[in-house]
CSV table of C-alpha atoms and ligand atoms in Angstrom, one decimal:
chain,number,residue,atom,x,y,z
A,148,UNK,CA,12.9,-22.0,31.2
A,149,UNK,CA,14.3,-21.7,27.7
A,150,UNK,CA,16.8,-24.5,28.2
A,151,UNK,CA,15.7,-28.0,27.3
A,152,UNK,CA,12.6,-26.7,25.7
A,153,UNK,CA,12.0,-28.6,22.5
A,154,UNK,CA,9.8,-25.9,21.0
A,155,UNK,CA,12.4,-23.2,21.6
A,156,UNK,CA,15.0,-25.5,20.1
A,157,UNK,CA,13.0,-25.9,16.9
A,158,UNK,CA,12.6,-22.1,16.7
A,159,UNK,CA,16.4,-21.8,17.1
A,160,UNK,CA,16.8,-24.3,14.3
A,161,UNK,CA,14.6,-22.1,12.1
A,162,UNK,CA,12.1,-25.0,11.7
A,163,UNK,CA,8.7,-24.1,10.5
A,164,UNK,CA,6.4,-24.6,13.5
A,165,UNK,CA,2.6,-24.6,14.1
A,166,UNK,CA,1.7,-23.5,17.6
A,167,UNK,CA,-1.8,-23.7,19.0
A,168,UNK,CA,-2.1,-21.1,21.7
A,169,UNK,CA,-3.0,-23.0,24.9
A,170,UNK,CA,-4.5,-19.8,26.4
A,171,UNK,CA,-6.9,-19.3,23.6
A,172,UNK,CA,-10.5,-18.7,24.8
A,173,UNK,CA,-13.6,-18.4,22.6
A,174,UNK,CA,-14.9,-15.5,24.6
A,175,UNK,CA,-11.9,-13.7,25.9
A,176,UNK,CA,-11.7,-10.6,28.1
A,177,UNK,CA,-10.3,-7.5,26.4
A,178,UNK,CA,-9.1,-4.2,27.8
A,179,UNK,CA,-11.0,-2.3,25.1
A,180,UNK,CA,-14.5,-2.8,23.5
A,181,UNK,CA,-16.7,-2.0,20.6
A,182,UNK,CA,-17.0,1.6,21.6
A,183,UNK,CA,-13.3,2.1,21.0
A,184,UNK,CA,-13.6,0.7,17.5
A,185,UNK,CA,-16.7,2.7,16.8
A,186,UNK,CA,-14.9,5.9,18.0
A,187,UNK,CA,-12.2,5.3,15.4
A,188,UNK,CA,-14.7,4.4,12.7
A,189,UNK,CA,-16.6,7.6,13.4
A,190,UNK,CA,-13.4,9.7,13.2
A,191,UNK,CA,-12.6,8.1,9.8
A,192,UNK,CA,-16.1,9.0,8.6
A,193,UNK,CA,-15.6,12.6,9.7
A,194,UNK,CA,-12.3,12.7,7.7
A,195,UNK,CA,-13.8,11.1,4.6
A,196,UNK,CA,-14.6,14.4,2.9
A,197,UNK,CA,-11.0,15.6,3.5
A,198,UNK,CA,-9.5,12.3,2.2
A,199,UNK,CA,-11.7,12.4,-0.9
A,200,UNK,CA,-10.5,16.0,-1.6
A,201,UNK,CA,-6.8,15.4,-0.8
A,202,UNK,CA,-6.6,12.0,-2.5
A,203,UNK,CA,-8.9,11.9,-5.5
A,204,UNK,CA,-8.2,8.2,-6.0
A,205,UNK,CA,-10.6,7.7,-3.1
A,206,UNK,CA,-13.6,9.3,-4.8
A,207,UNK,CA,-15.1,6.0,-5.7
A,208,UNK,CA,-15.3,5.0,-2.1
A,209,UNK,CA,-16.3,8.5,-0.9
A,210,UNK,CA,-13.1,9.1,1.0
A,211,UNK,CA,-13.2,5.8,2.9
A,212,UNK,CA,-9.9,3.9,2.7
A,213,UNK,CA,-11.1,0.3,2.2
A,214,UNK,CA,-10.1,-2.8,0.2
A,215,UNK,CA,-12.0,-5.5,-1.7
A,216,UNK,CA,-12.8,-8.9,-0.2
A,217,UNK,CA,-12.0,-11.2,-3.1
A,218,UNK,CA,-12.9,-14.9,-3.5
A,219,UNK,CA,-9.8,-16.7,-4.9
A,220,UNK,CA,-11.1,-20.1,-6.0
A,221,UNK,CA,-8.3,-20.6,-8.5
A,222,UNK,CA,-5.6,-20.0,-5.9
A,223,UNK,CA,-7.4,-22.5,-3.7
A,224,UNK,CA,-7.2,-25.1,-6.5
A,225,UNK,CA,-3.6,-24.4,-7.1
A,226,UNK,CA,-2.8,-24.7,-3.4
A,227,UNK,CA,-4.8,-28.0,-3.1
A,228,UNK,CA,-2.8,-29.4,-6.0
A,229,UNK,CA,0.6,-28.2,-4.8
A,230,UNK,CA,0.2,-29.1,-1.1
A,231,UNK,CA,-2.2,-32.1,-1.5
A,232,UNK,CA,-4.6,-30.3,0.7
A,233,UNK,CA,-7.9,-31.8,1.7
A,234,UNK,CA,-10.3,-29.0,2.5
A,235,UNK,CA,-13.8,-27.8,1.7
A,236,UNK,CA,-12.9,-24.3,2.8
A,237,UNK,CA,-13.9,-21.2,0.8
A,238,UNK,CA,-10.8,-19.0,0.4
A,239,UNK,CA,-10.8,-15.2,0.2
A,240,UNK,CA,-8.1,-12.6,-0.1
A,241,UNK,CA,-8.5,-9.3,1.8
A,242,UNK,CA,-6.9,-7.0,-0.6
A,243,UNK,CA,-5.1,-4.5,1.6
A,244,UNK,CA,-2.3,-4.7,-0.9
A,245,UNK,CA,-4.5,-2.4,-3.0
A,246,UNK,CA,-5.6,0.0,-0.3
A,247,UNK,CA,-5.7,3.6,-1.7
A,248,UNK,CA,-3.0,6.2,-0.7
A,249,UNK,CA,-0.3,3.8,0.5
A,250,UNK,CA,-0.9,0.3,-0.8
A,251,UNK,CA,-0.6,-1.6,2.5
A,252,UNK,CA,-2.4,-2.4,5.7
A,253,UNK,CA,-0.5,0.6,7.2
A,254,UNK,CA,-3.0,2.8,5.4
A,255,UNK,CA,-5.4,1.8,8.1
A,256,UNK,CA,-3.5,2.4,11.4
A,257,UNK,CA,-0.8,4.7,10.2
A,258,UNK,CA,-3.1,7.2,8.4
A,259,UNK,CA,-5.6,7.0,11.3
A,260,UNK,CA,-3.1,8.0,13.9
A,261,UNK,CA,-2.0,11.1,11.9
A,262,UNK,CA,-5.6,12.1,11.2
A,263,UNK,CA,-6.4,11.8,14.9
A,264,UNK,CA,-3.4,14.1,15.7
A,265,UNK,CA,-4.5,16.6,13.1
A,266,UNK,CA,-8.1,16.6,14.5
A,267,UNK,CA,-6.8,17.3,18.0
A,268,UNK,CA,-4.6,20.2,16.8
A,269,UNK,CA,-7.5,21.6,14.7
A,270,UNK,CA,-10.1,21.3,17.4
A,271,UNK,CA,-7.8,22.9,20.0
A,272,UNK,CA,-7.1,25.8,17.7
A,273,UNK,CA,-10.8,26.6,17.7
A,274,UNK,CA,-10.7,26.7,13.9
A,275,UNK,CA,-12.6,23.4,13.5
A,276,UNK,CA,-15.6,21.8,15.2
A,277,UNK,CA,-16.7,18.2,15.1
A,278,UNK,CA,-19.7,18.9,12.9
A,279,UNK,CA,-17.8,20.8,10.2
A,280,UNK,CA,-17.1,19.5,6.8
A,281,UNK,CA,-13.6,18.2,7.2
A,282,UNK,CA,-12.7,19.0,3.6
A,283,UNK,CA,-11.9,22.4,5.0
A,284,UNK,CA,-8.7,20.8,6.4
A,285,UNK,CA,-7.2,21.1,2.9
A,286,UNK,CA,-7.5,24.9,3.0
A,287,UNK,CA,-4.4,27.1,3.3
A,288,UNK,CA,-5.6,28.1,6.8
A,289,UNK,CA,-5.1,24.6,8.1
A,290,UNK,CA,-2.0,23.8,6.2
A,291,UNK,CA,-0.5,26.9,7.8
A,292,UNK,CA,-1.7,25.7,11.2
A,293,UNK,CA,-0.3,22.2,10.8
A,294,UNK,CA,3.0,23.5,9.5
A,295,UNK,CA,3.7,24.6,13.1
A,296,UNK,CA,3.7,21.0,14.2
A,297,UNK,CA,5.6,17.9,13.2
A,298,UNK,CA,5.1,14.2,12.9
A,299,UNK,CA,7.9,11.6,13.1
A,300,UNK,CA,8.2,7.9,12.8
A,301,UNK,CA,11.0,5.3,12.7
A,302,UNK,CA,10.4,2.8,9.9
A,303,UNK,CA,12.1,1.4,7.0
A,304,UNK,CA,8.9,0.0,5.4
A,305,UNK,CA,5.3,0.6,4.8
A,306,UNK,CA,4.6,2.4,8.1
A,307,UNK,CA,7.1,5.1,7.1
A,308,UNK,CA,5.4,5.4,3.7
A,309,UNK,CA,2.0,5.8,5.1
A,310,UNK,CA,2.9,8.3,7.8
A,311,UNK,CA,5.1,10.2,5.4
A,312,UNK,CA,2.4,10.6,2.7
A,313,UNK,CA,-0.5,11.6,5.0
A,314,UNK,CA,1.7,13.8,7.3
A,315,UNK,CA,3.2,15.8,4.4
A,316,UNK,CA,-0.2,16.1,2.7
A,317,UNK,CA,-1.8,17.7,5.8
A,318,UNK,CA,1.1,20.1,6.0
A,319,UNK,CA,3.0,18.7,9.0
A,320,UNK,CA,6.7,18.8,9.1
A,321,UNK,CA,7.2,15.1,8.6
A,322,UNK,CA,10.3,13.1,9.4
A,323,UNK,CA,10.8,9.4,8.7
A,324,UNK,CA,13.9,7.8,10.3
A,325,UNK,CA,15.2,5.1,8.1
A,326,UNK,CA,18.2,2.8,8.1
A,327,UNK,CA,20.8,3.6,5.5
A,328,UNK,CA,20.2,0.3,3.7
A,329,UNK,CA,16.5,1.0,3.2
A,330,UNK,CA,15.3,0.7,-0.4
A,331,UNK,CA,16.2,3.7,-2.5
A,332,UNK,CA,12.8,4.0,-4.1
A,333,UNK,CA,11.2,4.5,-0.7
A,334,UNK,CA,13.5,7.3,0.2
A,335,UNK,CA,13.0,8.9,-3.3
A,336,UNK,CA,9.2,8.6,-3.0
A,337,UNK,CA,9.0,10.2,0.4
A,338,UNK,CA,11.4,13.1,-0.5
A,339,UNK,CA,9.4,13.8,-3.6
A,340,UNK,CA,6.4,14.3,-1.3
A,341,UNK,CA,8.2,16.7,0.9
A,342,UNK,CA,9.1,14.4,3.7
A,343,UNK,CA,12.4,14.6,5.6
A,344,UNK,CA,14.2,11.3,5.4
A,345,UNK,CA,16.9,10.8,8.0
A,346,UNK,CA,19.2,7.9,7.3
A,347,UNK,CA,21.2,6.0,9.9
A,348,UNK,CA,24.3,3.9,9.1
A,349,UNK,CA,24.7,2.2,12.4
A,350,UNK,CA,22.3,0.4,14.7
A,351,UNK,CA,18.8,1.3,13.5
A,352,UNK,CA,16.9,0.5,16.7
A,353,UNK,CA,19.3,2.9,18.6
A,354,UNK,CA,18.6,5.5,15.9
A,355,UNK,CA,14.9,5.1,16.3
A,356,UNK,CA,15.2,5.5,20.0
A,357,UNK,CA,17.1,8.7,19.5
A,358,UNK,CA,14.4,9.9,17.0
A,359,UNK,CA,11.8,9.1,19.6
A,360,UNK,CA,13.7,11.0,22.4
A,361,UNK,CA,14.0,14.1,20.2
A,362,UNK,CA,10.4,14.0,19.4
A,363,UNK,CA,9.3,13.5,22.9
A,364,UNK,CA,11.2,16.5,24.1
A,365,UNK,CA,9.4,18.6,21.5
A,366,UNK,CA,5.8,19.4,22.5
A,367,UNK,CA,4.9,20.3,18.9
A,368,UNK,CA,5.9,16.9,17.6
A,369,UNK,CA,3.9,13.7,17.5
A,370,UNK,CA,5.9,10.5,17.4
A,371,UNK,CA,4.2,7.4,16.0
A,372,UNK,CA,5.3,4.6,18.2
A,373,UNK,CA,4.9,1.3,16.3
A,374,UNK,CA,5.7,-0.7,19.4
A,375,UNK,CA,2.9,0.5,21.7
A,376,UNK,CA,0.5,2.9,20.1
A,377,UNK,CA,-3.2,2.4,20.9
A,378,UNK,CA,-4.1,4.8,18.1
A,379,UNK,CA,-2.5,2.6,15.5
A,380,UNK,CA,-4.2,-0.4,17.1
A,381,UNK,CA,-7.7,1.1,17.0
A,382,UNK,CA,-7.1,2.3,13.4
A,383,UNK,CA,-6.5,-1.3,12.4
A,384,UNK,CA,-9.4,-2.6,14.4
A,385,UNK,CA,-12.0,-0.7,12.2
A,386,UNK,CA,-11.3,-3.3,9.5
A,387,UNK,CA,-13.6,-5.7,11.3
A,388,UNK,CA,-16.6,-3.5,11.1
A,389,UNK,CA,-15.9,-3.0,7.4
A,390,UNK,CA,-15.5,-6.7,6.9
A,391,UNK,CA,-18.8,-7.4,8.5
A,392,UNK,CA,-20.5,-5.0,6.1
A,393,UNK,CA,-18.8,-6.7,3.1
A,394,UNK,CA,-20.0,-10.1,4.3
A,395,UNK,CA,-23.6,-8.7,4.4
A,396,UNK,CA,-23.1,-7.3,0.9
A,397,UNK,CA,-21.8,-10.6,-0.4
A,398,UNK,CA,-24.4,-12.7,1.4
A,399,UNK,CA,-21.9,-14.4,3.6
A,400,UNK,CA,-23.2,-15.3,7.0
A,401,UNK,CA,-20.7,-16.2,9.7
A,402,UNK,CA,-22.0,-18.6,12.3
A,403,UNK,CA,-21.1,-21.7,14.3
A,404,UNK,CA,-21.7,-23.8,11.2
A,405,UNK,CA,-19.9,-21.4,8.9
A,406,UNK,CA,-17.0,-20.2,11.0
A,407,UNK,CA,-14.4,-17.6,10.0
A,408,UNK,CA,-10.6,-18.1,10.0
A,409,UNK,CA,-8.3,-15.2,9.4
A,410,UNK,CA,-4.6,-15.5,8.6
A,411,UNK,CA,-2.5,-12.4,9.3
A,412,UNK,CA,1.2,-11.8,8.8
A,413,UNK,CA,2.8,-10.4,12.0
A,414,UNK,CA,5.7,-8.0,12.4
A,415,UNK,CA,5.7,-6.0,15.6
A,416,UNK,CA,2.1,-7.0,16.0
A,417,UNK,CA,0.1,-3.8,15.7
A,418,UNK,CA,-1.7,-4.5,12.5
A,419,UNK,CA,-2.6,-8.2,13.1
A,420,UNK,CA,-3.3,-7.4,16.7
A,421,UNK,CA,-5.7,-4.6,16.0
A,422,UNK,CA,-7.5,-6.5,13.3
A,423,UNK,CA,-7.7,-9.6,15.5
A,424,UNK,CA,-9.2,-7.6,18.4
A,425,UNK,CA,-11.7,-6.0,16.1
A,426,UNK,CA,-12.7,-9.4,14.6
A,427,UNK,CA,-13.2,-10.9,18.1
A,428,UNK,CA,-15.3,-8.0,19.2
A,429,UNK,CA,-17.5,-8.4,16.1
A,430,UNK,CA,-17.6,-12.2,15.4
A,431,UNK,CA,-17.0,-13.5,18.9
A,432,UNK,CA,-16.6,-17.3,19.2
A,433,UNK,CA,-17.2,-17.8,15.5
A,434,UNK,CA,-13.8,-16.4,14.5
A,435,UNK,CA,-10.3,-17.9,14.9
A,436,UNK,CA,-7.3,-15.7,14.2
A,437,UNK,CA,-3.9,-17.1,13.1
A,438,UNK,CA,-0.7,-15.1,13.0
A,439,UNK,CA,2.3,-16.0,10.9
A,440,UNK,CA,5.9,-14.9,11.1
A,441,UNK,CA,9.2,-15.7,9.3
A,442,UNK,CA,11.2,-18.5,10.8
A,443,UNK,CA,14.0,-16.0,11.1
A,444,UNK,CA,12.0,-13.4,13.0
A,445,UNK,CA,9.3,-15.1,15.2
A,446,UNK,CA,9.2,-12.2,17.7
A,447,UNK,CA,5.5,-12.3,18.6
A,448,UNK,CA,5.5,-16.1,18.9
A,449,UNK,CA,8.5,-16.1,21.2
A,450,UNK,CA,7.0,-13.4,23.3
A,451,UNK,CA,3.6,-15.1,23.6
A,452,UNK,CA,5.0,-18.6,24.1
A,453,UNK,CA,7.3,-17.5,26.9
A,454,UNK,CA,4.7,-15.0,28.3
A,455,UNK,CA,7.6,-12.6,28.3
A,456,UNK,CA,6.1,-10.5,25.5
A,457,UNK,CA,8.3,-7.5,24.8
A,458,UNK,CA,10.8,-8.6,27.5
A,459,UNK,CA,12.4,-11.1,25.1
A,460,UNK,CA,13.8,-10.6,21.6
A,461,UNK,CA,14.7,-13.2,18.9
A,462,UNK,CA,18.5,-12.4,19.4
A,463,UNK,CA,18.1,-13.7,23.0
A,464,UNK,CA,17.8,-17.2,21.6
A,465,UNK,CA,20.3,-16.6,18.9
A,466,UNK,CA,17.9,-16.1,16.1
A,467,UNK,CA,19.3,-13.7,13.5
A,468,UNK,CA,16.2,-11.8,12.5
A,469,UNK,CA,17.3,-11.9,8.8
A,470,UNK,CA,14.4,-12.3,6.4
A,471,UNK,CA,13.4,-11.1,2.9
A,472,UNK,CA,9.9,-10.3,4.4
A,473,UNK,CA,10.9,-6.8,5.3
A,474,UNK,CA,7.4,-6.0,6.7
A,475,UNK,CA,7.9,-8.8,9.2
A,476,UNK,CA,11.6,-8.4,10.0
A,477,UNK,CA,11.1,-7.6,13.6
A,478,UNK,CA,13.2,-8.8,16.6
A,479,UNK,CA,11.0,-7.7,19.5
A,480,UNK,CA,7.2,-7.5,19.6
A,481,UNK,CA,5.0,-4.6,20.6
A,482,UNK,CA,4.7,-4.0,24.4
A,483,UNK,CA,0.9,-3.6,23.9
A,484,UNK,CA,-0.3,-6.4,21.7
A,485,UNK,CA,1.0,-9.7,23.2
A,486,UNK,CA,-0.9,-9.2,26.4
A,487,UNK,CA,-4.1,-8.4,24.6
A,488,UNK,CA,-3.7,-11.4,22.3
A,489,UNK,CA,-3.1,-13.8,25.2
A,490,UNK,CA,-6.6,-15.3,25.0
A,491,UNK,CA,-7.6,-14.0,21.5
A,492,UNK,CA,-5.0,-15.6,19.3
A,493,UNK,CA,-5.9,-19.1,18.2
A,494,UNK,CA,-2.6,-20.3,16.6
A,495,UNK,CA,0.6,-19.1,15.0
A,496,UNK,CA,2.8,-20.6,12.4
A,497,UNK,CA,6.3,-19.7,11.1
A,498,UNK,CA,7.3,-19.8,7.4
A,499,UNK,CA,10.5,-20.1,5.5
A,500,UNK,CA,11.2,-17.2,3.1
A,501,UNK,CA,11.3,-19.4,0.0
A,502,UNK,CA,7.6,-20.3,0.3
A,503,UNK,CA,6.7,-16.6,0.4
A,504,UNK,CA,8.0,-16.2,-3.2
A,505,UNK,CA,6.3,-19.4,-4.3
A,506,UNK,CA,2.9,-18.2,-3.1
A,507,UNK,CA,3.6,-14.8,-4.6
A,508,UNK,CA,4.0,-16.4,-8.1
A,509,UNK,CA,1.2,-18.8,-7.7
A,510,UNK,CA,-1.2,-16.0,-6.7
A,511,UNK,CA,-0.1,-13.9,-9.7
A,512,UNK,CA,-0.6,-16.8,-12.1
A,513,UNK,CA,-3.9,-18.0,-10.7
A,514,UNK,CA,-5.7,-14.7,-9.8
A,515,UNK,CA,-3.6,-12.0,-11.3
A,516,UNK,CA,-2.9,-10.4,-7.9
A,517,UNK,CA,0.6,-9.3,-7.0
A,518,UNK,CA,1.5,-9.2,-3.3
A,519,UNK,CA,4.8,-8.4,-1.7
A,520,UNK,CA,6.6,-11.3,0.0
A,521,UNK,CA,5.7,-10.4,3.6
A,522,UNK,CA,2.1,-10.3,2.5
A,523,UNK,CA,1.9,-13.9,1.1
A,524,UNK,CA,2.8,-15.4,4.5
A,525,UNK,CA,-0.9,-16.0,5.2
A,526,UNK,CA,-1.1,-18.7,2.5
A,527,UNK,CA,1.6,-20.7,4.4
A,528,UNK,CA,-0.4,-20.3,7.6
A,529,UNK,CA,-3.6,-21.5,5.8
A,530,UNK,CA,-1.9,-24.6,4.5
A,531,UNK,CA,0.0,-25.5,7.7
A,532,UNK,CA,-2.9,-24.9,10.1
A,533,UNK,CA,-5.2,-27.0,8.0
A,534,UNK,CA,-2.6,-29.8,7.8
A,535,UNK,CA,-1.4,-29.8,11.4
A,536,UNK,CA,-4.5,-28.7,13.4
A,537,UNK,CA,-7.3,-30.0,11.1
A,538,UNK,CA,-7.7,-33.3,13.0
A,539,UNK,CA,-8.2,-31.6,16.4
A,540,UNK,CA,-10.3,-28.8,15.0
A,541,UNK,CA,-12.5,-30.3,12.2
A,542,UNK,CA,-14.2,-27.0,11.7
A,543,UNK,CA,-11.0,-25.9,9.9
A,544,UNK,CA,-11.9,-28.1,7.0
A,545,UNK,CA,-14.8,-25.8,6.0
A,546,UNK,CA,-16.0,-22.3,6.7
A,547,UNK,CA,-14.7,-19.0,5.4
A,548,UNK,CA,-10.9,-18.5,5.3
A,549,UNK,CA,-9.4,-15.1,4.7
A,550,UNK,CA,-5.8,-14.6,3.9
A,551,UNK,CA,-5.0,-10.9,4.7
A,552,UNK,CA,-3.0,-9.5,1.8
A,553,UNK,CA,-1.1,-6.8,3.7
A,554,UNK,CA,1.0,-5.1,1.0
A,555,UNK,CA,2.1,-4.9,-2.6
A,556,UNK,CA,1.0,-1.9,-4.5
A,557,UNK,CA,3.8,0.4,-3.4
A,558,UNK,CA,6.5,-2.0,-4.8
A,559,UNK,CA,7.9,-0.7,-8.1
A,560,UNK,CA,7.1,-3.0,-11.1
A,561,UNK,CA,10.8,-4.0,-11.7
A,562,UNK,CA,11.1,-5.1,-8.1
A,563,UNK,CA,7.9,-7.1,-8.3
A,564,UNK,CA,9.0,-8.7,-11.5
A,565,UNK,CA,12.2,-10.0,-9.8
A,566,UNK,CA,10.1,-11.4,-6.9
A,567,UNK,CA,7.9,-13.1,-9.4
A,568,UNK,CA,10.8,-14.7,-11.2
A,569,UNK,CA,12.3,-15.9,-8.0
A,570,UNK,CA,9.1,-17.6,-7.1
A,571,UNK,CA,8.9,-19.1,-10.6
A,572,UNK,CA,12.3,-20.7,-10.3
A,573,UNK,CA,11.6,-22.0,-6.8
A,574,UNK,CA,8.4,-23.6,-8.1
A,575,UNK,CA,10.3,-25.3,-10.9
A,576,UNK,CA,12.8,-27.0,-8.6
B,862,PLP,C1,3.8,-3.9,8.7
B,862,PLP,C2,3.4,-5.0,7.8
B,862,PLP,C3,3.0,-6.2,8.4
B,862,PLP,C4,2.9,-6.5,9.9
B,862,PLP,O1,2.3,-5.4,10.7
B,862,PLP,P1,2.9,-5.2,12.2
B,862,PLP,O2,2.0,-4.1,12.7
B,862,PLP,O3,4.3,-4.8,12.1
B,862,PLP,O4,2.7,-6.5,12.9
B,862,PLP,C5,2.6,-7.2,7.5
B,862,PLP,N1,2.7,-7.1,6.2
B,862,PLP,C6,3.2,-6.0,5.6
B,862,PLP,C7,3.2,-5.9,4.1
B,862,PLP,C8,3.5,-4.9,6.4
B,862,PLP,O5,4.0,-3.8,5.9
């Protein structure tokens, strides 16, 4: 199947591709529905008083972890100029780079999953009831209770940061398994918050498997499984309800004549998959979701194109998985998401690392917003989908286009400065 396949050959050659999903349906069947999203949203509401107390930076939003939807007309002009783009689209940035507590989209799913575990433990103990004021969970009584349990995750990036910060704050013994070459500032930040960071010199995926095994044999430990967790997925999906509310507040009405296009960077697939599922449930045939991955790590695309999902990895077609987009540096997709996305995903593109830095610098210059490289991939998808699919889908030329800014605020300023300079020199070539 993979031999003599021109599309696979272009993936192997690290070409940038634009793939329109032939299985896309405007009204797809899904294994979950609105009640699953609402259940997660209700749980986050119950926790809001706790979040506000434990993380005072969320006072303004009353303990709700949400980001701004920001019109970025200057970035749109800059893109039109640089890419000679012909479009009447309105361009927005969903600023998850600035989400409170952990500065990335992982503050949705990651924090949600740990809160749900804490709620289960607290309810089972008989010390909490659903109608209580959850700010009580910050009391010593509960910190003591949670200290008998542990939370673990294997992640070198933003998921590790999110789980670590919320897990330790609640009082859980929290362990983040990281590869030895993970960034020093991440290890330092987590250790300062009381998280145990375990470093692995060898094969990181084997190390994570070992961490998972250890956790699974311990009934007091909850392991956050990035590759198949439905809790993570539902945590992300709540974004769609919040977005619908923001549209109302800003007087934006999504319809057949004013359709919505959303561009999401994809790693293992949990965050873009959860958001995409939520968006489809809320906006139905009026939304089209586009994923984007690095040319060196097109794990979800390969899984969906071949219908093999998590049964194929990029190494199987001799792709090296090496990319500067560390949030997207994934070889094998989630075992949960590909199947759910089969009829939901509209298209997917891949992007060369250099363009990530260019868009990073352009966004900083035009709008004063700083994203991390993984997080600027959506701009490449916006440009490429408009160029390559605009003729067969004229609605792409107008409507509301949202690039999902998935991370940035956790990156130390010196590091961000070097990303910016790299983009600057690439733009001057
Ligand atoms: C994790 C991450 C993604 C992708 O999320 P997945 O759930 O791995 O697909 C995108 N951008 C950033 C900045 C991330 O940290």
